[in-house]
mmCIF file of C-alpha atoms and ligand atoms in Angstrom:
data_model
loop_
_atom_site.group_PDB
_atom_site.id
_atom_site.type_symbol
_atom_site.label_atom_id
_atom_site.label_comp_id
_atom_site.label_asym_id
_atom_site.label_seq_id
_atom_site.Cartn_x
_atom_site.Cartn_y
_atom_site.Cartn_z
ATOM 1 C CA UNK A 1 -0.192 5.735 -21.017
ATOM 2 C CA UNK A 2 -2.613 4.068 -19.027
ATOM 3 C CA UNK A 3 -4.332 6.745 -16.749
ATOM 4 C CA UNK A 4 -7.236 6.152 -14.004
ATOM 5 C CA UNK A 5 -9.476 9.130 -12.473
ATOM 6 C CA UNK A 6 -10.241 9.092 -9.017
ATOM 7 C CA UNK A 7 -12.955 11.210 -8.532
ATOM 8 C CA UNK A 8 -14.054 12.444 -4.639
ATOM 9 C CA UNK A 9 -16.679 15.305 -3.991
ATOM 10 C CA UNK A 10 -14.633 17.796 -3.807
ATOM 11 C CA UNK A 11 -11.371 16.712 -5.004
ATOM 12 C CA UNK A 12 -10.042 14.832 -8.149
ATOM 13 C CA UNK A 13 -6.627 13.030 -9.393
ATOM 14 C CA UNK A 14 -5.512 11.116 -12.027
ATOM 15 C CA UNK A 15 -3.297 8.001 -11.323
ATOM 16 C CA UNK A 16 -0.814 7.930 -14.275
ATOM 17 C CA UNK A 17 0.544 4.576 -15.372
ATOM 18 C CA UNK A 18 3.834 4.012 -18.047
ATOM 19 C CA UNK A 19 6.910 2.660 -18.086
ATOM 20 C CA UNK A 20 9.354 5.302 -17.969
ATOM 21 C CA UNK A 21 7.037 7.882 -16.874
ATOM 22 C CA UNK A 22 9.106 9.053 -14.038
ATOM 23 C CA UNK A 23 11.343 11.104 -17.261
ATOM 24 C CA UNK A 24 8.137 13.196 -17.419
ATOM 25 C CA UNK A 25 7.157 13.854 -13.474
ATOM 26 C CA UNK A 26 7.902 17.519 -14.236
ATOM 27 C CA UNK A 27 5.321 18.173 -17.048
ATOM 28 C CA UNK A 28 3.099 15.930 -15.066
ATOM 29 C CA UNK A 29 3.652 17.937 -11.975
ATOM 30 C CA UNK A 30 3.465 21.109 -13.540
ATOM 31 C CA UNK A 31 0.089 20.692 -15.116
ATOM 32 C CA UNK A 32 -1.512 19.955 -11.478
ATOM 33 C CA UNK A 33 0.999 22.235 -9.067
ATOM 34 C CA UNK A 34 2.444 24.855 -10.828
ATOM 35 C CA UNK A 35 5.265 27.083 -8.808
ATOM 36 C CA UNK A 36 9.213 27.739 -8.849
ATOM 37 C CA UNK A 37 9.836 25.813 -6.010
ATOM 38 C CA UNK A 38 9.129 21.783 -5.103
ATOM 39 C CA UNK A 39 10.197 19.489 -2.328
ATOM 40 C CA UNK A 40 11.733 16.159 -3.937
ATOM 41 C CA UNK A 41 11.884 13.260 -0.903
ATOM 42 C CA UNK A 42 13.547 10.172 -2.053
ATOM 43 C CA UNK A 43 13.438 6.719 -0.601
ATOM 44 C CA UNK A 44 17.609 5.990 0.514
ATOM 45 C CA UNK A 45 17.146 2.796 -1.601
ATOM 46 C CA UNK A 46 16.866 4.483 -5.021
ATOM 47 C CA UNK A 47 18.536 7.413 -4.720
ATOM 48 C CA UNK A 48 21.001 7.166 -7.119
ATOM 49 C CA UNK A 49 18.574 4.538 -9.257
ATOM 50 C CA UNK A 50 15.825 6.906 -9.856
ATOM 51 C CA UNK A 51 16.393 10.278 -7.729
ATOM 52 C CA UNK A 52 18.326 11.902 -10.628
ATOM 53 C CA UNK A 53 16.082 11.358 -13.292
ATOM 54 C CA UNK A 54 12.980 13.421 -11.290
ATOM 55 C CA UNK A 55 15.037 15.795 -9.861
ATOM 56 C CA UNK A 56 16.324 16.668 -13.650
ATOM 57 C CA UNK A 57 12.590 16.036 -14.944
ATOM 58 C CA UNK A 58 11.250 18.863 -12.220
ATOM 59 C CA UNK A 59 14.170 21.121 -13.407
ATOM 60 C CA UNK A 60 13.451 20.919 -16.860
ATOM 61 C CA UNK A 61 10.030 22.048 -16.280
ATOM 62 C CA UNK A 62 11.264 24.955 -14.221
ATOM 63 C CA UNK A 63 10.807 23.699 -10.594
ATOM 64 C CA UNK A 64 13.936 24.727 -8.359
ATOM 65 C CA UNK A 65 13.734 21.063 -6.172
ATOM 66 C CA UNK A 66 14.703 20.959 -2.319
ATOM 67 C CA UNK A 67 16.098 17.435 -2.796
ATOM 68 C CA UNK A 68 16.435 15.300 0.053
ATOM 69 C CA UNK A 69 16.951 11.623 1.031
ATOM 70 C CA UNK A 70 14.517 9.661 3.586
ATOM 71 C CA UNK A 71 16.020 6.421 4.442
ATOM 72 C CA UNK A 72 13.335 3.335 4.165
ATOM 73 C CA UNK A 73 12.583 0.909 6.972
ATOM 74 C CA UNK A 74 9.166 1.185 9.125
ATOM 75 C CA UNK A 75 11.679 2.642 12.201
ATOM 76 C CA UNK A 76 12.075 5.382 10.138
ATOM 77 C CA UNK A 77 8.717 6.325 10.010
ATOM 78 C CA UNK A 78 8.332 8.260 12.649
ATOM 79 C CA UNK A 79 7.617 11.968 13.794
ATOM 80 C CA UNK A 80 11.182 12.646 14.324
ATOM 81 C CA UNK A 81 11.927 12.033 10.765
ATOM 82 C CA UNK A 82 8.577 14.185 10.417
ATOM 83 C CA UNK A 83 10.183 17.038 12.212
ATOM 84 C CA UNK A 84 13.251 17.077 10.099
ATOM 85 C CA UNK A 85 11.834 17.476 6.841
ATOM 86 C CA UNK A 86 9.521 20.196 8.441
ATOM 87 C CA UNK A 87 12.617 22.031 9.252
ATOM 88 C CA UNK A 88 14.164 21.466 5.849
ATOM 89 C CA UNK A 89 10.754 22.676 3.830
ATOM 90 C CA UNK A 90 10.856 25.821 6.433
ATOM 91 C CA UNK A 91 14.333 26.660 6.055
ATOM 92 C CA UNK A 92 13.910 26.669 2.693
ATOM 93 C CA UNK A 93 10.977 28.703 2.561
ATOM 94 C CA UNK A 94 8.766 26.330 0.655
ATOM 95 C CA UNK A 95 5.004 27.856 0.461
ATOM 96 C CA UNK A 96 1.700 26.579 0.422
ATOM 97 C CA UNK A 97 1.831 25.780 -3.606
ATOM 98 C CA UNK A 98 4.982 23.803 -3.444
ATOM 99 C CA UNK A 99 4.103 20.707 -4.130
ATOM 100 C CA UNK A 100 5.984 17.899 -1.841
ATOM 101 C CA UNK A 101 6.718 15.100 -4.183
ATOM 102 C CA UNK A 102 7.518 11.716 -2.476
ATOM 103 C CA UNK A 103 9.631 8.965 -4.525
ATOM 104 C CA UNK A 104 10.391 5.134 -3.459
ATOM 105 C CA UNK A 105 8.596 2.804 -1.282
ATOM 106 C CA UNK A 106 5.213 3.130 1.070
ATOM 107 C CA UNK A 107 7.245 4.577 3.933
ATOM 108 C CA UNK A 108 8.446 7.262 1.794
ATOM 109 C CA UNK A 109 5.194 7.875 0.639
ATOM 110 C CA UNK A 110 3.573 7.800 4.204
ATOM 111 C CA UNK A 111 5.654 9.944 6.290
ATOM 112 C CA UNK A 112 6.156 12.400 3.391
ATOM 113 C CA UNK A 113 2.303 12.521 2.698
ATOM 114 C CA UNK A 114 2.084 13.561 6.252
ATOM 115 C CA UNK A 115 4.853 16.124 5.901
ATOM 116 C CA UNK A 116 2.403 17.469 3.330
ATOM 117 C CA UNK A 117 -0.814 17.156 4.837
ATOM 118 C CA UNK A 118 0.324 19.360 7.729
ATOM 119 C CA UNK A 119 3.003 21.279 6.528
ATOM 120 C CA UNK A 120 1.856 24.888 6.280
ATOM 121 C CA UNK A 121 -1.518 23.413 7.089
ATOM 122 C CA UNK A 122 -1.134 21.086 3.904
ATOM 123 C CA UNK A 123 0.851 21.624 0.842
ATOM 124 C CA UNK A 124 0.101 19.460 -2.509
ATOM 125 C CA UNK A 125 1.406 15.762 -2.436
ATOM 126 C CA UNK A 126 2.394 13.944 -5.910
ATOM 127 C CA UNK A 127 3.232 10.222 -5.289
ATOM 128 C CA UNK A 128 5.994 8.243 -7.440
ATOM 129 C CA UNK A 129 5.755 4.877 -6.000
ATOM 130 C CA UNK A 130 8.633 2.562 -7.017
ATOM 131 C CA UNK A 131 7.389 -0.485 -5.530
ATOM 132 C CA UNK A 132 4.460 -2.847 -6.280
ATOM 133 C CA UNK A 133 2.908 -2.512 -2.909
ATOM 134 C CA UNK A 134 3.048 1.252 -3.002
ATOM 135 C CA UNK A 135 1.457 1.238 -6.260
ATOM 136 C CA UNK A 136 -1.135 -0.841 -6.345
ATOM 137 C CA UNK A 137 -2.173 0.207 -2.953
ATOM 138 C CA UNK A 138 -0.139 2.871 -0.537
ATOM 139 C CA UNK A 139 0.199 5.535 -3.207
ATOM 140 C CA UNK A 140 -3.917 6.033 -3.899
ATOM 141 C CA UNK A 141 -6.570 6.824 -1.951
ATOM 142 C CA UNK A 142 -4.837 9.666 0.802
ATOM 143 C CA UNK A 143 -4.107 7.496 3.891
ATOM 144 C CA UNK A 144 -0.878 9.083 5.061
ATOM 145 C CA UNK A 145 0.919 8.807 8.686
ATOM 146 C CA UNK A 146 3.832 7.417 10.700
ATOM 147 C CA UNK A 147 4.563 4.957 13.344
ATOM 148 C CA UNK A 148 4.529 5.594 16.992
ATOM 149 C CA UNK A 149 6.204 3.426 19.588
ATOM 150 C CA UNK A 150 2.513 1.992 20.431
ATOM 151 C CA UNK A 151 1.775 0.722 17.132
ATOM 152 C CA UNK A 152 2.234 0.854 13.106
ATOM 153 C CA UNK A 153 0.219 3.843 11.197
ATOM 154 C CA UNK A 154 -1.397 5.498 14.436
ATOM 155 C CA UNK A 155 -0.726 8.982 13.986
ATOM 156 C CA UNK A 156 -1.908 10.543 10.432
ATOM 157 C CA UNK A 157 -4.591 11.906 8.195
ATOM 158 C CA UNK A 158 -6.452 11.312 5.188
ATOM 159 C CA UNK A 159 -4.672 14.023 2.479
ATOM 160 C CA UNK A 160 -5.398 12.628 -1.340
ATOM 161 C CA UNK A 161 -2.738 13.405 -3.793
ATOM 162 C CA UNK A 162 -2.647 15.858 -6.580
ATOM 163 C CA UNK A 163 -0.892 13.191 -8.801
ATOM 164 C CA UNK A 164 -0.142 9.250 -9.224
ATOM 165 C CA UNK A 165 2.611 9.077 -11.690
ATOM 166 C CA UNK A 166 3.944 5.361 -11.670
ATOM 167 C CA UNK A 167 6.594 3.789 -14.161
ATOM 168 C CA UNK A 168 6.606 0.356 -14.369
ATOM 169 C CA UNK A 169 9.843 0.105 -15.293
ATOM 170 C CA UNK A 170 10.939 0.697 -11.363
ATOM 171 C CA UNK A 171 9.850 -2.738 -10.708
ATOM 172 C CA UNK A 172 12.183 -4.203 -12.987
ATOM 173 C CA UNK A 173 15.173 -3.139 -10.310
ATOM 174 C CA UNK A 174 13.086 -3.926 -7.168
ATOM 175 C CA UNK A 175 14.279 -6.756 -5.541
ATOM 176 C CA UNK A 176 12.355 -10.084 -6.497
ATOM 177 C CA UNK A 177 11.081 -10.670 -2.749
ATOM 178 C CA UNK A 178 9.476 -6.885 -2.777
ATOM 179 C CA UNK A 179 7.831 -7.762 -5.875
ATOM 180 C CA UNK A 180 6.207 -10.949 -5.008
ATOM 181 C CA UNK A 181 5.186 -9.439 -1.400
ATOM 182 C CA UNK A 182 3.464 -6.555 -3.882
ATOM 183 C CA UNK A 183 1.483 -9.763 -5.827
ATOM 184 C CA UNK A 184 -0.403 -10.270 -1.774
ATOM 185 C CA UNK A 185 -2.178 -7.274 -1.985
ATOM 186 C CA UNK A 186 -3.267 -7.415 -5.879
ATOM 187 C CA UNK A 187 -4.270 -11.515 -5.155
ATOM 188 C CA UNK A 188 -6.121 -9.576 -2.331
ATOM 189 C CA UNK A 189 -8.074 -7.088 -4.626
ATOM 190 C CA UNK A 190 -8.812 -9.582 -7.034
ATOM 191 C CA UNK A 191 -10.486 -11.786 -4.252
ATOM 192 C CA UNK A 192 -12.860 -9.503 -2.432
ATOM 193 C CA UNK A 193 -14.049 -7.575 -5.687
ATOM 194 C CA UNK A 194 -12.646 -8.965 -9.233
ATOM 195 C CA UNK A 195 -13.215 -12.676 -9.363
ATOM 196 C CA UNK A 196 -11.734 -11.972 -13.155
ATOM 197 C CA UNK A 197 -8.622 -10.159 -11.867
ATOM 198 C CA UNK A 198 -8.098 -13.088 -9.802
ATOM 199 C CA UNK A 199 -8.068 -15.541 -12.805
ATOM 200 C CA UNK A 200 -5.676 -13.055 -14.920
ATOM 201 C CA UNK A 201 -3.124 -13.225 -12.374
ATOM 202 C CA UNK A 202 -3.511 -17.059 -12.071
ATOM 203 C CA UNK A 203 -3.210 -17.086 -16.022
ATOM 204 C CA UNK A 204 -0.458 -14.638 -16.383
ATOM 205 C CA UNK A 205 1.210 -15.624 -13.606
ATOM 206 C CA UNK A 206 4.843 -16.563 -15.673
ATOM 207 C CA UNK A 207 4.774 -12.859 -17.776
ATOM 208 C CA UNK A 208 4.076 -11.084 -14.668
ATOM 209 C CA UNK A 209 6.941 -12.996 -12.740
ATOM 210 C CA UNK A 210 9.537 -12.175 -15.789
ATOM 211 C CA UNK A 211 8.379 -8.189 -15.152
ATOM 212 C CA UNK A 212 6.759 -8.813 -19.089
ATOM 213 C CA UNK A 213 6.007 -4.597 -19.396
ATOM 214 C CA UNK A 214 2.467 -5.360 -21.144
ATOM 215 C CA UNK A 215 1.749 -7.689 -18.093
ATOM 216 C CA UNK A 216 3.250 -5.184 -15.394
ATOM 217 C CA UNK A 217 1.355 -2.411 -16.672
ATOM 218 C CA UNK A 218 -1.582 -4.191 -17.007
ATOM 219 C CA UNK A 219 -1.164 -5.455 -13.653
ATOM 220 C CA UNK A 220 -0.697 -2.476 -12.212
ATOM 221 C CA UNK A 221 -3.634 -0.782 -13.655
ATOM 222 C CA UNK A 222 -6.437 -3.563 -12.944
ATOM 223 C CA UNK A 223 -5.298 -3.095 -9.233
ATOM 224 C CA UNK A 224 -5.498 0.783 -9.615
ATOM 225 C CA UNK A 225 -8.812 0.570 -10.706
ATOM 226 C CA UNK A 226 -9.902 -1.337 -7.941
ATOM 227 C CA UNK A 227 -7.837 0.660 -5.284
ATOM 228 C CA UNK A 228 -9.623 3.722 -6.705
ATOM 229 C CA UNK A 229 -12.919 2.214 -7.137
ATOM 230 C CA UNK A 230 -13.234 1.415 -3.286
ATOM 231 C CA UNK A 231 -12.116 4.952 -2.160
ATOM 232 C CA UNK A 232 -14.722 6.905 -4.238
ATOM 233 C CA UNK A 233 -17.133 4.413 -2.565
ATOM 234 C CA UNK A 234 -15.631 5.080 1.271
ATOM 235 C CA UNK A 235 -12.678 7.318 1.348
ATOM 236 C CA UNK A 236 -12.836 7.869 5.384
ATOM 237 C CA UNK A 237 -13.038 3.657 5.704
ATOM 238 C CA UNK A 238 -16.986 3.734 6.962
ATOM 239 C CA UNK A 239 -17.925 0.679 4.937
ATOM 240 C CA UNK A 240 -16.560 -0.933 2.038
ATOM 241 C CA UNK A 241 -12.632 0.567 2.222
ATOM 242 C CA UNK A 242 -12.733 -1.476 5.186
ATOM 243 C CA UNK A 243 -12.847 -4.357 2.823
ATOM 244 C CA UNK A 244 -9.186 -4.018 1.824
ATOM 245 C CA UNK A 245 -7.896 -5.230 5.381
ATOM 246 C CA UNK A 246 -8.819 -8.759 4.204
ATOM 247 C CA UNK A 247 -5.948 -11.041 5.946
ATOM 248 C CA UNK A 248 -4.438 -8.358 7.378
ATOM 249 C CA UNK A 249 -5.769 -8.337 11.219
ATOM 250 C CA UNK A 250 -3.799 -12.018 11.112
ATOM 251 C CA UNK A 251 -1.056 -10.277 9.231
ATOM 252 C CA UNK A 252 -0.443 -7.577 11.763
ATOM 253 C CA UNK A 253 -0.453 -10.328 14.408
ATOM 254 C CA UNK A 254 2.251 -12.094 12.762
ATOM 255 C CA UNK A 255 4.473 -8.938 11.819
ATOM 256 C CA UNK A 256 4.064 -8.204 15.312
ATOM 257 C CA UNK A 257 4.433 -11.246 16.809
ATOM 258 C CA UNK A 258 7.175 -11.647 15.053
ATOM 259 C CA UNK A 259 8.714 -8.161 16.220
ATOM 260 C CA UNK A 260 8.573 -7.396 12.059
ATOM 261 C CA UNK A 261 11.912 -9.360 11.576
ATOM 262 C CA UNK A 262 11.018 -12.229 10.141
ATOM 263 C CA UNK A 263 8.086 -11.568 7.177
ATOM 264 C CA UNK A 264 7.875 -9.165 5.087
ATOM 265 C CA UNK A 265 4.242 -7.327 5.540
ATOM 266 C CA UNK A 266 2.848 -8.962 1.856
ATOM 267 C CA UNK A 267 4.137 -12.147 3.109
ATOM 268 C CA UNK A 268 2.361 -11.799 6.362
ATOM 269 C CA UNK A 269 -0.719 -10.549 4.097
ATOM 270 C CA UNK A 270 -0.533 -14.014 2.324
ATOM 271 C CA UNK A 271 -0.499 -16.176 5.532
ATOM 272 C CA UNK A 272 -3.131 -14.188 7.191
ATOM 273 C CA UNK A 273 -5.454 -14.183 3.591
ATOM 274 C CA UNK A 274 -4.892 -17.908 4.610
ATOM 275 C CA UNK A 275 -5.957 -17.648 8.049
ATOM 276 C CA UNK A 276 -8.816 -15.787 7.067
ATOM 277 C CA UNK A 277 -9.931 -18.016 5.029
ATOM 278 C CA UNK A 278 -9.655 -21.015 6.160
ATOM 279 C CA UNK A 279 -11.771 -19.515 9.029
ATOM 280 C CA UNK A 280 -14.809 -18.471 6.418
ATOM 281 C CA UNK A 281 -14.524 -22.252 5.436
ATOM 282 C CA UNK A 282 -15.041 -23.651 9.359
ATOM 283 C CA UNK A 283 -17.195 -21.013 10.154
ATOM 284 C CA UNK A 284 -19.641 -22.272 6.819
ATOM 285 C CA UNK A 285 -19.284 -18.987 4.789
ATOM 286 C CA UNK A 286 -17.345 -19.998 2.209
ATOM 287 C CA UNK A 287 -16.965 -23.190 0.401
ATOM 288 C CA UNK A 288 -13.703 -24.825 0.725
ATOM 289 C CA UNK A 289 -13.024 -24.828 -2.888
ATOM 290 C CA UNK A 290 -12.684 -21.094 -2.530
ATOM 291 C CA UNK A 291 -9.275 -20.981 0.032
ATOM 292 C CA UNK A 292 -7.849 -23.810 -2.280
ATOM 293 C CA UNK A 293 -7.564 -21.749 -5.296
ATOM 294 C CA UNK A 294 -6.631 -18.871 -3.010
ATOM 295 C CA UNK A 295 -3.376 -20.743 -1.253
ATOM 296 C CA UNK A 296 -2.981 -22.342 -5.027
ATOM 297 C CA UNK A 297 -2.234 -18.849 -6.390
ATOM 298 C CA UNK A 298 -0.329 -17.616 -3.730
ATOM 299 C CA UNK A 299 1.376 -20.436 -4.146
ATOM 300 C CA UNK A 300 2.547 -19.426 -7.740
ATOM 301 C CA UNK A 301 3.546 -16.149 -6.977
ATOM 302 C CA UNK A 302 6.088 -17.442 -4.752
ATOM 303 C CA UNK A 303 4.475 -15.990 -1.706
ATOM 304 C CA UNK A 304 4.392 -18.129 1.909
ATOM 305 C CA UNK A 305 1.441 -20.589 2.456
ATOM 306 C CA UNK A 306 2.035 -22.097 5.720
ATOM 307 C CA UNK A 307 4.855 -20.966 8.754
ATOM 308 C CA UNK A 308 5.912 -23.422 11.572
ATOM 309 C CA UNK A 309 7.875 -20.520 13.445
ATOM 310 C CA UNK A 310 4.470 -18.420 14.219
ATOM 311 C CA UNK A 311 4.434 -17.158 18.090
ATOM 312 C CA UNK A 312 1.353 -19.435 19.899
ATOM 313 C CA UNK A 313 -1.953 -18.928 19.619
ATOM 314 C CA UNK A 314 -2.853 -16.935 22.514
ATOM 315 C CA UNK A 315 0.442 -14.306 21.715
ATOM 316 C CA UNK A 316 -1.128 -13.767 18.478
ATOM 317 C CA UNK A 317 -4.792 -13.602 19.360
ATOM 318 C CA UNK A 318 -3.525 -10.753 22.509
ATOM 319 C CA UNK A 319 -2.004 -9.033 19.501
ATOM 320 C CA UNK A 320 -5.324 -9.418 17.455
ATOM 321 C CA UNK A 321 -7.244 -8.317 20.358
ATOM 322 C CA UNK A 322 -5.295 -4.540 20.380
ATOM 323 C CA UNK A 323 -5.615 -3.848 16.493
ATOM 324 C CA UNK A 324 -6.831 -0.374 15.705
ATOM 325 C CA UNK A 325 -9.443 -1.867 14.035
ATOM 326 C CA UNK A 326 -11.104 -3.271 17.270
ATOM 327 C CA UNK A 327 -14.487 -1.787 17.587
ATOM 328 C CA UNK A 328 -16.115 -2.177 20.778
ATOM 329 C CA UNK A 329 -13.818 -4.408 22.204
ATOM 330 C CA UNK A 330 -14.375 -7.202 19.473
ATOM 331 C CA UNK A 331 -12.267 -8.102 16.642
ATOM 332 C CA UNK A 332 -13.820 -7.311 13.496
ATOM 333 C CA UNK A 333 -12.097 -9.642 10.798
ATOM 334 C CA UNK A 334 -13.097 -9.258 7.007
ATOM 335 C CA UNK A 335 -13.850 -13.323 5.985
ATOM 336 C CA UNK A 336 -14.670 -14.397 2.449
ATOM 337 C CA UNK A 337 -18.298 -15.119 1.448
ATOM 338 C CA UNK A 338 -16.596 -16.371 -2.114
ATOM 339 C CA UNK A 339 -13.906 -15.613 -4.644
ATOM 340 C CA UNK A 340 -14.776 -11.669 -5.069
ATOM 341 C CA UNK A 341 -16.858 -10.949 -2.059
ATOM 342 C CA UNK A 342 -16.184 -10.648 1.753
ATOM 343 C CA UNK A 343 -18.129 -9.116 4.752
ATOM 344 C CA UNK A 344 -17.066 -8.141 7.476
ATOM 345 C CA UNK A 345 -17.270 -10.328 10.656
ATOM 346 C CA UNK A 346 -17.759 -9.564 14.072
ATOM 347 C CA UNK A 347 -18.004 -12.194 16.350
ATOM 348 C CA UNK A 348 -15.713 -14.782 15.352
ATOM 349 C CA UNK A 349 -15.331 -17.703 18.016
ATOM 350 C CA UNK A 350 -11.934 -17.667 19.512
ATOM 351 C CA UNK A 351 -11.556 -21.488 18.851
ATOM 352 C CA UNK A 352 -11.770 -21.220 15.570
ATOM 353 C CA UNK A 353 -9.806 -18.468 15.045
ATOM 354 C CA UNK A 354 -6.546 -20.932 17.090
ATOM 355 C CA UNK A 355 -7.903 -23.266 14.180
ATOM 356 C CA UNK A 356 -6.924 -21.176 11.836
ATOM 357 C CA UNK A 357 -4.261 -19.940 13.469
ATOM 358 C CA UNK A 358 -3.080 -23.954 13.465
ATOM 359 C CA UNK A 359 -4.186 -24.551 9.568
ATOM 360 C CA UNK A 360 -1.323 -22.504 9.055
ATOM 361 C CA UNK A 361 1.322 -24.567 10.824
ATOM 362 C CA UNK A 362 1.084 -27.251 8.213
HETATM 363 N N1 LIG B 1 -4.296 0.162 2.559
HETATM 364 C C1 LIG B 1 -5.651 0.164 2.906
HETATM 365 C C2 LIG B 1 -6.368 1.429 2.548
HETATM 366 O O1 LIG B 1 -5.824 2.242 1.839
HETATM 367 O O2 LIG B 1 -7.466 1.636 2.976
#
């Protein structure tokens, strides 16, 4: 088993990585957040997939699981979905040592890392992510929350997890598109810290597209270790956690802009690692050779490079202009210096953001 430690000042977790791990969530579990009862929240998706094995797992290791069923989909994120599971955990008389164990996709995670950051003033939170994304990124480092009709992720709260237990072998039944759109954010990690990453996933590209379980596992853990890395550096995103929204100010445009029908948020992350990009290059802070390789791998993993049905220019620079991560009215975009570093940039002329915006029209 591949584990990593992720170590804060006054809290500590380990991030557990193995294909068919999920068999031994109770042990796990039991080990961190020991009591008779647990809340089990599964993602709609898996529910008969993985639900059964966990809920049988926390059993055998003498939890008595409230077991119930979140459907996925960012519209179901939300605090009414919130209140529903409060009412559940309170009807059942969960306490304050039950842990609240969410299984499936980021959503999942999210709203039911919430449910235990406030629940009883905060109950312990195990994550089981089932999907790339949520593994390599949702699933470590606390940031929990929901969706409000304003905006994506507004309401929440930082609330680390006790546990990380992730088996690999849930992304051999994930659909293919939900696996590449994972591959965004680990191209992602591997360009603003790991040049080497970066080159392992160009090498291994084939293995890790036939779900080879050395290459998913190993996958999976490089990007853990970087995931983890930045949030013992920042964990309340003052600095360098920041780093991690590379491409996705664009990317939140176009999900947006696109009234999140048409991309799926990875491959937004691609196009807007693009856009980014492509802006370092004009703006002369990163050589062009850099975005080549960067649209070349994304390229490989199947991911979008270039979109002729993007909203214009000024819808998506409006959308830019409202991001959450405006600060003092300008946009604050994290650019590429080079393949493993990026700053963070805060006074980007609008005409060459449209330029990149255009690059990406093909
Ligand atoms: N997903 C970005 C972060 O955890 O900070």
């Amino acid at each position: 088993m591949a584990t990593v430690d992720l170590v804060l000042p006054h809290h500590r977790y380990t991030i557990r990585i193995a294909p068919g791990l999920l068999s031994e969530l109770g042990s796990l579990a039991r080990e961190v957040a020991p009591h008779d009862r647990a809340a089990l929240i599964v993602d709609d998706k898996i529910t008969d997939s993985h639900g059964p094995v966990v809920e049988a797992s926390l059993k055998s290791a003498d939890y008595n699981p409230l077991v119930t069923t979140m459907t996925s989909g960012e519209d179901h994120k939300n605090l009414s979905t919130v209140q529903s599971l409060y009412h559940k955990l309170l009807d059942e008389r969960l306490e304050r040592k039950s842990p609240v164990v969410a299984l499936g996709g980021g959503i999942v995670g999210d709203t039911g890392g919430f449910v235990a950051a406030s629940y009883l003033r905060g109950v312990p939170f195990i994550q089981c992510p089932t999907t790339l994304l949520a593994m390599v990124d949702a699933s470590v480092g606390g940031k929990v929350g929901v969706n409000m009709p304003q905006g994506k992720n507004l309401i929440g709260a930082f609330h680390q997890p006790v546990l990380v237990v992730i088996d690999t072998d849930t992304l051999k039944t994930l659909p293919k598109r939900d696996f590449i759109c994972g591959l965004a954010e680990c191209v992602k990690h591997g360009l603003i810290r790991d040049p080497e990453l970066f080159d392992w996933i160009d090498t291994n590209i084939q293995p890790i597209l036939d779900l080879d379980s050395g290459a998913l596992v190993e996958l999976v853990e490089r990007n853990v270790r970087i995931k983890a890395a930045v949030v013992m550096e920042d964990e309340k995103e003052a600095g360098v956690r920041a780093h991690l929204n590379f491409g996705h100010t664009f990317a939140h445009a176009i999900e947006a802009g696109t009234e999140y029908g048409r991309y799926r948020h990875g491959e937004a992350v691609s196009l807007g690692m693009i856009a980014a990009a492509r802006l370092a290059v004009t703006a002369g802070r990163c050589e062009s050779s850099a975005a080549d390789r960067l649209v070349s791998l994304l390229k490989k993993t199947g991911l979008p490079t270039s979109a002729n049905d993007l909203p214009a220019n000024d819808k998506l620079m409006s959308i830019m202009q409202s991001d959450k991560k405006v600060a003092d009215g300008k946009v604050r975009l994290v650019l590429p210096d080079k393949l493993g570093a990026v700053s963070i940039v805060g006074d980007t002329p609008d005409d060459a953001v449209a330029k990149a915006w255009d690059s990406l029209r093909g």
